[in-house]
Amino acid sequence: VQLQASGGGLVQAGGSLRLSCAVSGFTSEHYHVGWFRQAPGKKREEISCITVSDGTTYYPDSMRGRFTIASDYAKNTVYLQMNSLKPGDTAVYYCTADTQRLANRPCPDPRFASWGQGTLVTVSS
């Protein structure tokens, strides 16, 4: 399995970005994709997850409202739309994928899932 995250860049506070995660290597749409981020000196944060086969999504309470996850199986791509960006959103954003999910949400277990290389999002004030 290979994942390629893209779409990061420099944006002003209040702006929007759409990240893409190109996924390859799965033989069907029965897999789960998660977006995480990590800022320097901070612990990794879970942003959102999706089950590609049925579109089930998950957002932690802290990420609801400004982030939207979506998948396009025909393009083997999962997107993360980010709106009303703040300087605190500055981080490297990663996507993960696996056929297995955590028990309580449709997210890959980050300990065992495949990871992309990350894309840097910088939000200026």
PDB file of C-alpha atoms in Angstrom:
ATOM      1  CA  VAL A   1       0.000   0.000   0.000  1.00  0.00           C
ATOM      2  CA  GLN A   2       1.243   3.475  -0.878  1.00  0.00           C
ATOM      3  CA  LEU A   3      -0.115   6.850   0.112  1.00  0.00           C
ATOM      4  CA  GLN A   4       0.793  10.240  -1.308  1.00  0.00           C
ATOM      5  CA  ALA A   5      -0.428  13.339   0.486  1.00  0.00           C
ATOM      6  CA  SER A   6      -0.432  16.657  -1.346  1.00  0.00           C
ATOM      7  CA  GLY A   7      -2.066  20.059  -1.371  1.00  0.00           C
ATOM      8  CA  GLY A   8      -0.310  21.728   1.514  1.00  0.00           C
ATOM      9  CA  GLY A   9       1.137  25.184   1.343  1.00  0.00           C
ATOM     10  CA  LEU A  10       1.107  28.654   2.800  1.00  0.00           C
ATOM     11  CA  VAL A  11      -2.271  30.264   3.405  1.00  0.00           C
ATOM     12  CA  GLN A  12      -3.467  33.284   5.350  1.00  0.00           C
ATOM     13  CA  ALA A  13      -5.645  32.907   8.403  1.00  0.00           C
ATOM     14  CA  GLY A  14      -9.257  32.532   7.370  1.00  0.00           C
ATOM     15  CA  GLY A  15      -8.340  30.851   4.122  1.00  0.00           C
ATOM     16  CA  SER A  16      -8.978  27.342   2.865  1.00  0.00           C
ATOM     17  CA  LEU A  17      -6.994  24.417   1.532  1.00  0.00           C
ATOM     18  CA  ARG A  18      -7.914  21.033   0.183  1.00  0.00           C
ATOM     19  CA  LEU A  19      -5.509  18.216   0.853  1.00  0.00           C
ATOM     20  CA  SER A  20      -5.446  15.063  -1.246  1.00  0.00           C
ATOM     21  CA  CYS A  21      -4.345  11.569  -0.340  1.00  0.00           C
ATOM     22  CA  ALA A  22      -3.718   9.333  -3.340  1.00  0.00           C
ATOM     23  CA  VAL A  23      -4.063   5.701  -2.316  1.00  0.00           C
ATOM     24  CA  SER A  24      -2.768   2.674  -4.181  1.00  0.00           C
ATOM     25  CA  GLY A  25      -2.346  -0.995  -3.433  1.00  0.00           C
ATOM     26  CA  PHE A  26      -5.753  -1.962  -2.118  1.00  0.00           C
ATOM     27  CA  THR A  27      -7.681  -4.497  -4.175  1.00  0.00           C
ATOM     28  CA  SER A  28     -11.121  -3.183  -3.233  1.00  0.00           C
ATOM     29  CA  GLU A  29     -12.800  -0.153  -1.674  1.00  0.00           C
ATOM     30  CA  HIS A  30     -13.045  -1.852   1.720  1.00  0.00           C
ATOM     31  CA  TYR A  31     -10.483   0.208   3.562  1.00  0.00           C
ATOM     32  CA  HIS A  32     -10.337   3.136   5.933  1.00  0.00           C
ATOM     33  CA  VAL A  33      -8.391   6.360   5.600  1.00  0.00           C
ATOM     34  CA  GLY A  34      -7.480   8.765   8.333  1.00  0.00           C
ATOM     35  CA  TRP A  35      -5.965  12.220   8.388  1.00  0.00           C
ATOM     36  CA  PHE A  36      -3.625  13.212  11.201  1.00  0.00           C
ATOM     37  CA  ARG A  37      -1.446  16.218  11.833  1.00  0.00           C
ATOM     38  CA  GLN A  38       1.579  16.979  13.903  1.00  0.00           C
ATOM     39  CA  ALA A  39       3.001  20.374  14.739  1.00  0.00           C
ATOM     40  CA  PRO A  40       6.577  20.844  15.988  1.00  0.00           C
ATOM     41  CA  GLY A  41       6.833  19.988  19.647  1.00  0.00           C
ATOM     42  CA  LYS A  42       3.245  18.790  19.856  1.00  0.00           C
ATOM     43  CA  LYS A  43       1.680  15.368  19.883  1.00  0.00           C
ATOM     44  CA  ARG A  44      -0.030  13.940  16.856  1.00  0.00           C
ATOM     45  CA  GLU A  45      -3.714  14.824  16.446  1.00  0.00           C
ATOM     46  CA  GLU A  46      -6.409  12.822  14.728  1.00  0.00           C
ATOM     47  CA  ILE A  47      -8.446  15.004  12.342  1.00  0.00           C
ATOM     48  CA  SER A  48     -10.904  12.792  10.525  1.00  0.00           C
ATOM     49  CA  CYS A  49     -11.454   9.332   9.095  1.00  0.00           C
ATOM     50  CA  ILE A  50     -13.554   7.742   6.389  1.00  0.00           C
ATOM     51  CA  THR A  51     -14.559   4.266   5.321  1.00  0.00           C
ATOM     52  CA  VAL A  52     -14.164   4.379   1.554  1.00  0.00           C
ATOM     53  CA  SER A  53     -16.675   1.613   0.792  1.00  0.00           C
ATOM     54  CA  ASP A  54     -19.676   3.316   2.395  1.00  0.00           C
ATOM     55  CA  GLY A  55     -18.581   6.876   3.145  1.00  0.00           C
ATOM     56  CA  THR A  56     -18.886   6.607   6.908  1.00  0.00           C
ATOM     57  CA  THR A  57     -17.009   9.517   8.432  1.00  0.00           C
ATOM     58  CA  TYR A  58     -15.690  10.387  11.840  1.00  0.00           C
ATOM     59  CA  TYR A  59     -14.507  13.645  13.403  1.00  0.00           C
ATOM     60  CA  PRO A  60     -13.261  14.150  16.930  1.00  0.00           C
ATOM     61  CA  ASP A  61     -15.250  16.879  18.666  1.00  0.00           C
ATOM     62  CA  SER A  62     -12.277  19.224  18.450  1.00  0.00           C
ATOM     63  CA  MET A  63     -12.200  18.940  14.649  1.00  0.00           C
ATOM     64  CA  ARG A  64     -15.897  19.271  13.844  1.00  0.00           C
ATOM     65  CA  GLY A  65     -17.028  22.229  11.791  1.00  0.00           C
ATOM     66  CA  ARG A  66     -13.980  23.355   9.814  1.00  0.00           C
ATOM     67  CA  PHE A  67     -12.759  20.077   8.343  1.00  0.00           C
ATOM     68  CA  THR A  68     -14.560  17.852   5.850  1.00  0.00           C
ATOM     69  CA  ILE A  69     -13.338  14.470   4.632  1.00  0.00           C
ATOM     70  CA  ALA A  70     -14.509  12.898   1.384  1.00  0.00           C
ATOM     71  CA  SER A  71     -13.442  10.062  -0.865  1.00  0.00           C
ATOM     72  CA  ASP A  72     -13.489   9.423  -4.596  1.00  0.00           C
ATOM     73  CA  TYR A  73     -12.880   5.735  -5.096  1.00  0.00           C
ATOM     74  CA  ALA A  74     -12.754   6.071  -8.877  1.00  0.00           C
ATOM     75  CA  LYS A  75      -9.748   8.355  -8.433  1.00  0.00           C
ATOM     76  CA  ASN A  76      -8.377   6.397  -5.462  1.00  0.00           C
ATOM     77  CA  THR A  77      -8.192   9.666  -3.588  1.00  0.00           C
ATOM     78  CA  VAL A  78      -9.377  10.904  -0.216  1.00  0.00           C
ATOM     79  CA  TYR A  79      -9.688  14.625   0.367  1.00  0.00           C
ATOM     80  CA  LEU A  80      -9.570  16.842   3.427  1.00  0.00           C
ATOM     81  CA  GLN A  81     -11.217  20.210   2.945  1.00  0.00           C
ATOM     82  CA  MET A  82     -10.017  22.717   5.523  1.00  0.00           C
ATOM     83  CA  ASN A  83     -11.811  26.037   5.974  1.00  0.00           C
ATOM     84  CA  SER A  84     -11.379  29.060   8.233  1.00  0.00           C
ATOM     85  CA  LEU A  85      -7.787  28.100   8.851  1.00  0.00           C
ATOM     86  CA  LYS A  86      -5.986  29.436  11.906  1.00  0.00           C
ATOM     87  CA  PRO A  87      -2.286  29.751  12.728  1.00  0.00           C
ATOM     88  CA  GLY A  88      -2.801  26.892  15.181  1.00  0.00           C
ATOM     89  CA  ASP A  89      -3.581  24.616  12.221  1.00  0.00           C
ATOM     90  CA  THR A  90       0.031  24.878  11.077  1.00  0.00           C
ATOM     91  CA  ALA A  91       1.414  21.348  10.987  1.00  0.00           C
ATOM     92  CA  VAL A  92       2.483  18.496   8.787  1.00  0.00           C
ATOM     93  CA  TYR A  93      -0.625  16.635   7.672  1.00  0.00           C
ATOM     94  CA  TYR A  94      -0.486  12.901   7.088  1.00  0.00           C
ATOM     95  CA  CYS A  95      -2.889  10.342   5.711  1.00  0.00           C
ATOM     96  CA  THR A  96      -3.046   6.732   6.788  1.00  0.00           C
ATOM     97  CA  ALA A  97      -4.926   3.736   5.472  1.00  0.00           C
ATOM     98  CA  ASP A  98      -5.701   0.173   6.402  1.00  0.00           C
ATOM     99  CA  THR A  99      -8.311  -2.496   5.830  1.00  0.00           C
ATOM    100  CA  GLN A 100      -8.701  -2.794   9.594  1.00  0.00           C
ATOM    101  CA  ARG A 101     -10.259  -0.123  11.753  1.00  0.00           C
ATOM    102  CA  LEU A 102     -10.346   0.788  15.387  1.00  0.00           C
ATOM    103  CA  ALA A 103     -13.182  -0.668  17.447  1.00  0.00           C
ATOM    104  CA  ASN A 104     -14.990   2.585  18.194  1.00  0.00           C
ATOM    105  CA  ARG A 105     -14.482   4.586  15.014  1.00  0.00           C
ATOM    106  CA  PRO A 106     -13.778   4.044  11.307  1.00  0.00           C
ATOM    107  CA  CYS A 107     -10.129   4.968  11.613  1.00  0.00           C
ATOM    108  CA  PRO A 108      -7.022   2.953  10.828  1.00  0.00           C
ATOM    109  CA  ASP A 109      -4.957   2.038  13.836  1.00  0.00           C
ATOM    110  CA  PRO A 110      -1.983   4.396  13.443  1.00  0.00           C
ATOM    111  CA  ARG A 111       0.326   1.810  14.972  1.00  0.00           C
ATOM    112  CA  PHE A 112      -0.259  -0.630  12.110  1.00  0.00           C
ATOM    113  CA  ALA A 113      -1.591   1.390   9.173  1.00  0.00           C
ATOM    114  CA  SER A 114       0.299   2.528   6.102  1.00  0.00           C
ATOM    115  CA  TRP A 115       1.375   6.174   6.168  1.00  0.00           C
ATOM    116  CA  GLY A 116       1.980   8.801   3.511  1.00  0.00           C
ATOM    117  CA  GLN A 117       4.934  11.157   3.643  1.00  0.00           C
ATOM    118  CA  GLY A 118       3.018  14.205   4.890  1.00  0.00           C
ATOM    119  CA  THR A 119       2.309  17.621   3.453  1.00  0.00           C
ATOM    120  CA  LEU A 120       3.121  20.867   5.252  1.00  0.00           C
ATOM    121  CA  VAL A 121       0.366  23.381   5.933  1.00  0.00           C
ATOM    122  CA  THR A 122       1.444  26.807   7.138  1.00  0.00           C
ATOM    123  CA  VAL A 123      -1.173  29.334   8.198  1.00  0.00           C
ATOM    124  CA  SER A 124       0.036  32.901   8.582  1.00  0.00           C
ATOM    125  CA  SER A 125      -1.633  35.456  10.816  1.00  0.00           C
TER     126      SER A 125
END
